[in-house]
Amino acid sequence: MNDSKQPKLEQNTVSAEDASGQHQPLQPGKSANFPGSLVVNQLEDVPRVVAVPPHEGRVAAWSFYFANGWDDISIWKSAFVEMVASTLLCYLSGLIDTTITNFGTSAPGAFAGFVNIFLLTLFIMAVAPGSGGHINPLITFATMITGLTGFSRGILYLTGQLIGAGLAGGILRGCFGPQRSVLFKGGGCFRDPGTVTAGQALLVESISSFTLLFLAFGLALDPRQQKLFGPVIGPLTVGCSLGLVSFASAGLVAGYTGASMNPTRCFAFAITRHDFTDQWIWWVGPRYIGPELLADFVGQNFCGMVVYFEKKFNFKLPKDEMEQYVSHEEGRAIAKLKRHAKPCVGCSEELDELKQQGEYGMAVISSSALRRVKSLIEKVD
């Protein structure tokens, strides 16, 4: 047969025969091209905001936002990719954590951090063309509220990630068996109440999750990074960020696995061990937002905040431990006052005159403020 009569195939296509026996090129599918993708070279020429017709009013605009995209089959395909990736990532993560624990190493955090770099980088690179490489409801939810991921895509991604995690949890339980599932604590995401309180675990999870988001937005979701460092920078930097933060928190104290920064991963391990105790920590932690921080912290002293969290999260610090924390906080505040406080010329004379007038009674201060007041008086004298 003369080769010149064969049809020429375009680059990056595959030859296939249709029903008539003719060779037809198979075109590769399009990449998941949306602003919330972790592959930064896909962000060029893509609007950074959802296109809403301004002339139809606010109600129509919101209706468009919530309804847009549900009929796009490519988004459903991307959500399926997220589900499969979430299943495999949670499954492999559970096996890795269990293996590291069974090795009896003295530095499990170092191994976990190092492995997470490769684990997440490879998974993001594998699925980024198909879904954008989220594989984490933390990333999906954050890009939704910042307008980088559409509502329909975000909801489908979150659903797929949760279903995938559930499948991974069942598979891990089948691999471990009931007894080993409990013995291995499902593969991770647990704490010993005797060493780490719920409030402490929540704080670690919240700040670690925010750190991961900060690095992901600055390194992977910023299209300028691709122009500086190339298209591989997104998956690699997110993987390195997870490895760094997980290493930082994995060895804080015995009986605590550190920050997860992926709620579905902990959901999978809870299914494996059939124990959902403290599951709220891994879900609430990443969602601790500005207004809640203002309501819980502003206007309270340190002791008041601790008491508030004891009631909110149902834990109790021992009295000596509470006094130690309060004393440490007061000591740092007093040291700062002594460094920056300056004498107020004429203050003592003015106070003596007000006392002689008899119009003002003695001031009553709280015990927590007494040491601060004394330090200021010493500074003036």
Short mmCIF file of C-alpha atoms in Angstrom, two decimals:
data_model
loop_
_atom_site.label_atom_id
_atom_site.label_comp_id
_atom_site.label_asym_id
_atom_site.label_seq_id
_atom_site.Cartn_x
_atom_site.Cartn_y
_atom_site.Cartn_z
CA MET A 1 0.00 0.00 0.00
CA ASN A 2 1.23 3.43 -0.90
CA ASP A 3 1.95 5.44 2.24
CA SER A 4 1.14 8.65 0.42
CA LYS A 5 -2.53 7.65 0.27
CA GLN A 6 -2.83 7.36 4.05
CA PRO A 7 -4.57 10.35 5.73
CA LYS A 8 -2.24 12.59 7.65
CA LEU A 9 -3.02 12.87 11.35
CA GLU A 10 -2.77 16.12 13.21
CA GLN A 11 -0.24 16.41 16.01
CA ASN A 12 -1.32 14.96 19.39
CA THR A 13 -4.12 12.85 17.88
CA VAL A 14 -4.73 9.10 17.79
CA SER A 15 -5.87 7.10 14.79
CA ALA A 16 -9.12 5.13 15.03
CA GLU A 17 -11.55 3.48 12.61
CA ASP A 18 -15.24 4.38 12.44
CA ALA A 19 -18.06 2.11 11.20
CA SER A 20 -17.16 2.76 7.56
CA GLY A 21 -13.59 1.63 8.10
CA GLN A 22 -12.16 5.11 7.60
CA HIS A 23 -9.39 6.35 9.85
CA GLN A 24 -10.52 9.25 12.03
CA PRO A 25 -8.33 11.28 14.40
CA LEU A 26 -9.26 11.21 18.09
CA GLN A 27 -8.79 14.67 19.53
CA PRO A 28 -7.73 14.96 23.19
CA GLY A 29 -10.26 16.54 25.52
CA LYS A 30 -9.98 20.16 26.53
CA SER A 31 -8.34 21.08 29.80
CA ALA A 32 -10.44 22.29 32.72
CA ASN A 33 -10.02 25.98 31.97
CA PHE A 34 -11.30 28.14 34.84
CA PRO A 35 -9.66 30.71 37.15
CA GLY A 36 -9.64 28.38 40.16
CA SER A 37 -7.42 25.81 38.45
CA LEU A 38 -4.09 25.11 40.12
CA VAL A 39 -2.42 24.96 36.69
CA VAL A 40 -1.61 28.61 36.23
CA ASN A 41 -0.98 28.46 32.47
CA GLN A 42 -4.70 27.71 32.03
CA LEU A 43 -5.70 31.11 33.41
CA GLU A 44 -4.78 33.23 30.40
CA ASP A 45 -7.69 35.04 28.73
CA VAL A 46 -10.18 33.67 31.27
CA PRO A 47 -12.44 36.18 33.08
CA ARG A 48 -11.60 36.52 36.75
CA VAL A 49 -15.27 37.06 37.71
CA VAL A 50 -18.55 35.40 36.84
CA ALA A 51 -20.24 37.11 33.89
CA VAL A 52 -23.58 38.42 35.15
CA PRO A 53 -25.89 40.55 32.95
CA PRO A 54 -26.03 43.86 34.89
CA HIS A 55 -29.27 45.08 33.30
CA GLU A 56 -31.40 42.24 34.72
CA GLY A 57 -31.22 43.32 38.35
CA ARG A 58 -29.67 41.84 41.48
CA VAL A 59 -32.13 38.94 41.84
CA ALA A 60 -31.59 37.89 38.23
CA ALA A 61 -27.85 38.22 38.71
CA TRP A 62 -27.85 35.90 41.71
CA SER A 63 -30.16 33.50 39.90
CA PHE A 64 -27.72 33.44 37.01
CA TYR A 65 -24.83 32.77 39.39
CA PHE A 66 -26.53 29.84 41.12
CA ALA A 67 -28.01 28.33 37.94
CA ASN A 68 -25.09 28.79 35.57
CA GLY A 69 -23.07 25.70 34.61
CA TRP A 70 -25.32 22.85 35.72
CA ASP A 71 -25.97 21.87 32.10
CA ASP A 72 -22.26 21.83 31.22
CA ILE A 73 -21.26 18.19 30.88
CA SER A 74 -17.57 19.06 31.13
CA ILE A 75 -18.05 20.27 34.72
CA TRP A 76 -19.73 16.98 35.65
CA LYS A 77 -16.81 15.11 34.09
CA SER A 78 -14.37 17.24 36.09
CA ALA A 79 -16.31 16.47 39.27
CA PHE A 80 -16.02 12.77 38.51
CA VAL A 81 -12.26 13.20 38.13
CA GLU A 82 -12.21 14.91 41.55
CA MET A 83 -14.14 11.99 43.05
CA VAL A 84 -11.71 9.41 41.69
CA ALA A 85 -8.69 11.47 42.72
CA SER A 86 -10.10 12.01 46.22
CA THR A 87 -10.68 8.28 46.60
CA LEU A 88 -7.13 7.39 45.61
CA LEU A 89 -5.50 10.24 47.54
CA CYS A 90 -7.30 9.41 50.80
CA TYR A 91 -6.67 5.70 50.35
CA LEU A 92 -2.96 6.13 49.68
CA SER A 93 -2.60 8.70 52.46
CA GLY A 94 -4.12 6.27 54.98
CA LEU A 95 -1.75 3.52 53.92
CA ILE A 96 1.27 5.83 54.09
CA ASP A 97 0.44 7.16 57.56
CA THR A 98 -0.15 3.64 58.88
CA THR A 99 3.10 2.38 57.36
CA ILE A 100 5.11 5.24 58.88
CA THR A 101 3.56 4.54 62.28
CA ASN A 102 4.27 0.82 62.07
CA PHE A 103 7.90 1.48 61.21
CA GLY A 104 8.27 2.86 64.74
CA THR A 105 10.38 5.77 63.54
CA SER A 106 11.32 8.49 65.99
CA ALA A 107 10.59 11.21 63.42
CA PRO A 108 7.20 10.43 61.83
CA GLY A 109 6.57 14.11 61.08
CA ALA A 110 9.64 14.33 58.87
CA PHE A 111 8.58 11.29 56.86
CA ALA A 112 4.98 12.56 56.58
CA GLY A 113 6.07 15.99 55.40
CA PHE A 114 8.51 14.59 52.86
CA VAL A 115 6.02 12.08 51.45
CA ASN A 116 3.24 14.67 51.23
CA ILE A 117 5.33 16.78 48.88
CA PHE A 118 5.44 13.98 46.31
CA LEU A 119 1.95 12.68 47.04
CA LEU A 120 0.09 15.93 46.45
CA THR A 121 2.32 17.18 43.64
CA LEU A 122 1.83 14.02 41.61
CA PHE A 123 -1.93 13.94 42.16
CA ILE A 124 -2.36 17.61 41.20
CA MET A 125 -0.26 17.13 38.06
CA ALA A 126 -2.26 14.02 37.16
CA VAL A 127 -5.73 15.55 37.44
CA ALA A 128 -5.13 19.26 36.83
CA PRO A 129 -5.92 19.08 33.09
CA GLY A 130 -9.20 17.33 33.85
CA SER A 131 -10.41 19.16 36.94
CA GLY A 132 -7.95 21.87 37.95
CA GLY A 133 -6.36 19.69 40.64
CA HIS A 134 -8.27 20.72 43.78
CA ILE A 135 -8.77 17.29 45.45
CA ASN A 136 -9.49 19.20 48.66
CA PRO A 137 -12.70 20.94 49.79
CA LEU A 138 -10.54 23.57 51.49
CA ILE A 139 -9.22 24.72 48.09
CA THR A 140 -12.60 24.37 46.39
CA PHE A 141 -14.52 26.32 49.04
CA ALA A 142 -11.89 29.08 49.21
CA THR A 143 -11.89 29.56 45.44
CA MET A 144 -15.69 29.58 45.45
CA ILE A 145 -15.99 32.43 47.94
CA THR A 146 -13.29 34.40 46.12
CA GLY A 147 -15.03 34.04 42.75
CA LEU A 148 -12.41 31.83 41.09
CA THR A 149 -14.64 28.75 40.98
CA GLY A 150 -18.28 28.91 39.90
CA PHE A 151 -21.08 27.81 42.19
CA SER A 152 -22.12 24.76 40.17
CA ARG A 153 -18.55 23.57 39.70
CA GLY A 154 -17.79 24.11 43.38
CA ILE A 155 -20.83 22.20 44.63
CA LEU A 156 -20.17 19.30 42.26
CA TYR A 157 -16.51 19.22 43.25
CA LEU A 158 -17.34 19.21 46.97
CA THR A 159 -19.86 16.42 46.43
CA GLY A 160 -17.41 14.36 44.41
CA GLN A 161 -14.63 14.85 46.96
CA LEU A 162 -16.89 13.76 49.82
CA ILE A 163 -18.13 10.67 47.96
CA GLY A 164 -14.56 9.78 47.03
CA ALA A 165 -13.45 10.07 50.64
CA GLY A 166 -16.31 7.84 51.74
CA LEU A 167 -15.27 5.20 49.21
CA ALA A 168 -11.66 5.43 50.38
CA GLY A 169 -12.73 4.97 54.00
CA GLY A 170 -14.65 1.81 53.12
CA ILE A 171 -11.75 0.44 51.07
CA LEU A 172 -9.28 1.10 53.91
CA ARG A 173 -11.55 -0.70 56.39
CA GLY A 174 -11.74 -3.62 54.00
CA CYS A 175 -7.93 -3.68 53.74
CA PHE A 176 -7.27 -3.32 57.48
CA GLY A 177 -10.17 -5.31 58.84
CA PRO A 178 -12.31 -4.13 61.81
CA GLN A 179 -9.71 -4.74 64.53
CA ARG A 180 -6.76 -3.20 62.71
CA SER A 181 -8.92 -0.27 61.60
CA VAL A 182 -9.41 0.61 65.26
CA LEU A 183 -5.81 -0.20 66.14
CA PHE A 184 -4.45 2.00 63.33
CA LYS A 185 -7.07 4.68 64.15
CA GLY A 186 -8.30 4.58 60.57
CA GLY A 187 -5.04 5.91 59.18
CA GLY A 188 -4.86 9.33 60.84
CA CYS A 189 -6.73 12.46 62.02
CA PHE A 190 -7.03 11.73 65.71
CA ARG A 191 -6.05 13.28 69.02
CA ASP A 192 -5.57 12.11 72.58
CA PRO A 193 -7.74 14.31 74.87
CA GLY A 194 -5.18 13.79 77.60
CA THR A 195 -2.44 15.56 75.64
CA VAL A 196 -4.26 17.94 73.27
CA THR A 197 -7.54 19.71 73.97
CA ALA A 198 -10.19 20.23 71.31
CA GLY A 199 -9.54 23.97 71.38
CA GLN A 200 -5.82 23.48 70.78
CA ALA A 201 -6.46 21.09 67.89
CA LEU A 202 -8.95 23.57 66.40
CA LEU A 203 -6.43 26.40 66.62
CA VAL A 204 -3.70 24.32 64.96
CA GLU A 205 -6.09 23.24 62.20
CA SER A 206 -7.36 26.78 61.61
CA ILE A 207 -3.99 28.51 61.34
CA SER A 208 -2.41 25.66 59.36
CA SER A 209 -5.30 25.66 56.89
CA PHE A 210 -5.05 29.43 56.47
CA THR A 211 -1.30 29.08 55.87
CA LEU A 212 -1.89 26.49 53.17
CA LEU A 213 -4.51 28.72 51.51
CA PHE A 214 -2.22 31.75 51.71
CA LEU A 215 0.57 29.87 49.95
CA ALA A 216 -1.77 28.25 47.41
CA PHE A 217 -3.30 31.59 46.40
CA GLY A 218 0.06 33.31 46.22
CA LEU A 219 1.96 30.57 44.41
CA ALA A 220 -0.47 28.42 42.42
CA LEU A 221 -3.52 30.60 41.77
CA ASP A 222 -1.63 33.72 40.72
CA PRO A 223 -1.16 33.60 36.91
CA ARG A 224 1.92 35.83 37.18
CA GLN A 225 3.83 32.97 38.80
CA GLN A 226 3.66 30.91 35.60
CA LYS A 227 5.36 33.66 33.64
CA LEU A 228 8.16 33.79 36.20
CA PHE A 229 8.72 30.10 37.01
CA GLY A 230 6.87 28.01 34.41
CA PRO A 231 3.67 25.93 34.31
CA VAL A 232 4.83 23.29 36.81
CA ILE A 233 5.12 25.80 39.65
CA GLY A 234 1.50 25.36 40.77
CA PRO A 235 1.43 21.63 41.62
CA LEU A 236 4.97 21.66 42.98
CA THR A 237 4.51 24.63 45.29
CA VAL A 238 1.19 23.39 46.68
CA GLY A 239 2.78 20.01 47.37
CA CYS A 240 5.74 21.67 49.09
CA SER A 241 3.39 23.88 51.11
CA LEU A 242 1.42 20.89 52.38
CA GLY A 243 4.61 19.02 53.20
CA LEU A 244 6.03 21.98 55.11
CA VAL A 245 2.89 22.70 57.17
CA SER A 246 2.18 19.03 57.90
CA PHE A 247 5.78 18.56 59.07
CA ALA A 248 5.45 21.62 61.32
CA SER A 249 2.44 20.21 63.19
CA ALA A 250 2.86 16.43 63.00
CA GLY A 251 5.24 16.11 65.94
CA LEU A 252 3.81 18.63 68.40
CA VAL A 253 2.83 16.07 71.03
CA ALA A 254 2.28 12.34 71.33
CA GLY A 255 -1.24 11.20 70.50
CA TYR A 256 -1.92 13.98 68.00
CA THR A 257 -1.42 13.66 64.24
CA GLY A 258 -1.24 17.40 63.58
CA ALA A 259 -3.15 19.52 61.10
CA SER A 260 -4.90 17.71 58.27
CA MET A 261 -5.84 20.68 56.03
CA ASN A 262 -8.15 18.35 54.09
CA PRO A 263 -11.52 17.63 55.77
CA THR A 264 -12.46 14.78 53.42
CA ARG A 265 -9.26 12.96 54.30
CA CYS A 266 -10.29 12.92 57.97
CA PHE A 267 -13.81 11.95 56.95
CA ALA A 268 -12.39 8.89 55.19
CA PHE A 269 -10.37 7.84 58.25
CA ALA A 270 -13.41 8.32 60.50
CA ILE A 271 -15.36 5.92 58.29
CA THR A 272 -12.50 3.44 58.43
CA ARG A 273 -12.43 3.29 62.23
CA HIS A 274 -16.23 3.83 62.61
CA ASP A 275 -15.58 6.72 64.99
CA PHE A 276 -16.55 10.32 64.17
CA THR A 277 -15.32 11.81 67.45
CA ASP A 278 -13.80 15.28 66.93
CA GLN A 279 -14.74 15.17 63.24
CA TRP A 280 -16.05 18.73 63.57
CA ILE A 281 -12.52 20.03 64.25
CA TRP A 282 -11.30 19.14 60.75
CA TRP A 283 -14.36 20.76 59.14
CA VAL A 284 -14.87 23.82 61.37
CA GLY A 285 -11.19 24.69 61.61
CA PRO A 286 -10.74 25.83 58.00
CA ARG A 287 -14.00 27.85 58.17
CA TYR A 288 -13.08 30.06 61.14
CA ILE A 289 -13.56 33.42 59.42
CA GLY A 290 -13.11 37.11 60.26
CA PRO A 291 -16.48 37.92 61.90
CA GLU A 292 -16.20 34.87 64.16
CA LEU A 293 -12.68 35.87 65.20
CA LEU A 294 -13.91 39.38 66.05
CA ALA A 295 -16.83 38.02 68.08
CA ASP A 296 -14.69 35.52 70.00
CA PHE A 297 -11.56 37.60 70.68
CA VAL A 298 -12.14 41.37 70.52
CA GLY A 299 -13.06 42.94 73.85
CA GLN A 300 -11.88 40.01 76.02
CA ASN A 301 -8.73 39.54 78.02
CA PHE A 302 -6.70 36.37 77.69
CA CYS A 303 -8.33 34.58 80.63
CA GLY A 304 -11.79 35.50 79.36
CA MET A 305 -11.04 34.05 75.93
CA VAL A 306 -9.85 30.76 77.43
CA VAL A 307 -12.97 30.50 79.60
CA TYR A 308 -15.13 31.25 76.56
CA PHE A 309 -13.50 28.48 74.54
CA GLU A 310 -13.82 26.05 77.45
CA LYS A 311 -17.58 26.53 77.32
CA LYS A 312 -17.81 26.59 73.53
CA PHE A 313 -15.77 23.46 72.89
CA ASN A 314 -16.53 21.59 76.13
CA PHE A 315 -13.06 21.21 77.60
CA LYS A 316 -11.41 22.27 80.86
CA LEU A 317 -7.84 23.39 81.45
CA PRO A 318 -6.30 22.38 84.79
CA LYS A 319 -6.05 25.32 87.20
CA ASP A 320 -2.25 25.28 87.37
CA GLU A 321 -2.00 25.16 83.57
CA MET A 322 -4.43 28.08 83.26
CA GLU A 323 -2.42 30.12 85.78
CA GLN A 324 0.76 29.32 83.87
CA TYR A 325 -0.69 30.58 80.58
CA VAL A 326 -2.18 33.70 82.21
CA SER A 327 1.09 34.50 83.97
CA HIS A 328 3.03 34.09 80.74
CA GLU A 329 0.62 36.37 78.87
CA GLU A 330 0.77 39.02 81.62
CA GLY A 331 4.56 38.84 81.74
CA ARG A 332 4.89 39.56 78.04
CA ALA A 333 2.36 42.41 78.22
CA ILE A 334 4.12 43.99 81.21
CA ALA A 335 7.52 43.70 79.55
CA LYS A 336 6.16 45.54 76.52
CA LEU A 337 4.63 48.25 78.73
CA LYS A 338 7.92 48.78 80.55
CA ARG A 339 9.77 49.12 77.25
CA HIS A 340 7.42 51.70 75.74
CA ALA A 341 5.76 53.55 78.66
CA LYS A 342 7.04 57.09 79.29
CA PRO A 343 6.63 59.31 82.40
CA CYS A 344 3.69 61.67 82.31
CA VAL A 345 4.91 65.00 83.71
CA GLY A 346 2.41 66.53 86.14
CA CYS A 347 0.24 63.42 86.39
CA SER A 348 0.80 62.86 90.11
CA GLU A 349 -0.03 66.49 91.00
CA GLU A 350 -3.23 66.32 88.95
CA LEU A 351 -4.31 63.11 90.67
CA ASP A 352 -3.66 64.66 94.11
CA GLU A 353 -5.80 67.66 93.23
CA LEU A 354 -8.67 65.44 92.02
CA LYS A 355 -8.47 63.45 95.26
CA GLN A 356 -8.69 66.59 97.38
CA GLN A 357 -11.83 67.68 95.53
CA GLY A 358 -13.56 64.55 96.79
CA GLU A 359 -15.67 64.16 93.68
CA TYR A 360 -14.18 60.84 92.63
CA GLY A 361 -14.07 57.63 94.58
CA MET A 362 -11.44 54.95 94.45
CA ALA A 363 -11.10 53.05 91.19
CA VAL A 364 -11.67 49.32 91.14
CA ILE A 365 -9.63 47.26 88.73
CA SER A 366 -9.65 43.58 87.91
CA SER A 367 -7.01 41.27 89.29
CA SER A 368 -5.77 40.62 85.75
CA ALA A 369 -5.05 44.34 85.27
CA LEU A 370 -3.43 44.91 88.70
CA ARG A 371 0.07 43.87 87.67
CA ARG A 372 -0.12 46.06 84.56
CA VAL A 373 -1.18 49.10 86.60
CA LYS A 374 1.60 48.52 89.11
CA SER A 375 4.17 48.29 86.33
CA LEU A 376 2.99 51.65 84.95
CA ILE A 377 3.16 53.26 88.42
CA GLU A 378 6.68 51.96 88.84
CA LYS A 379 7.61 53.40 85.48
CA VAL A 380 6.26 56.85 86.43
CA ASP A 381 7.97 56.83 89.82
#
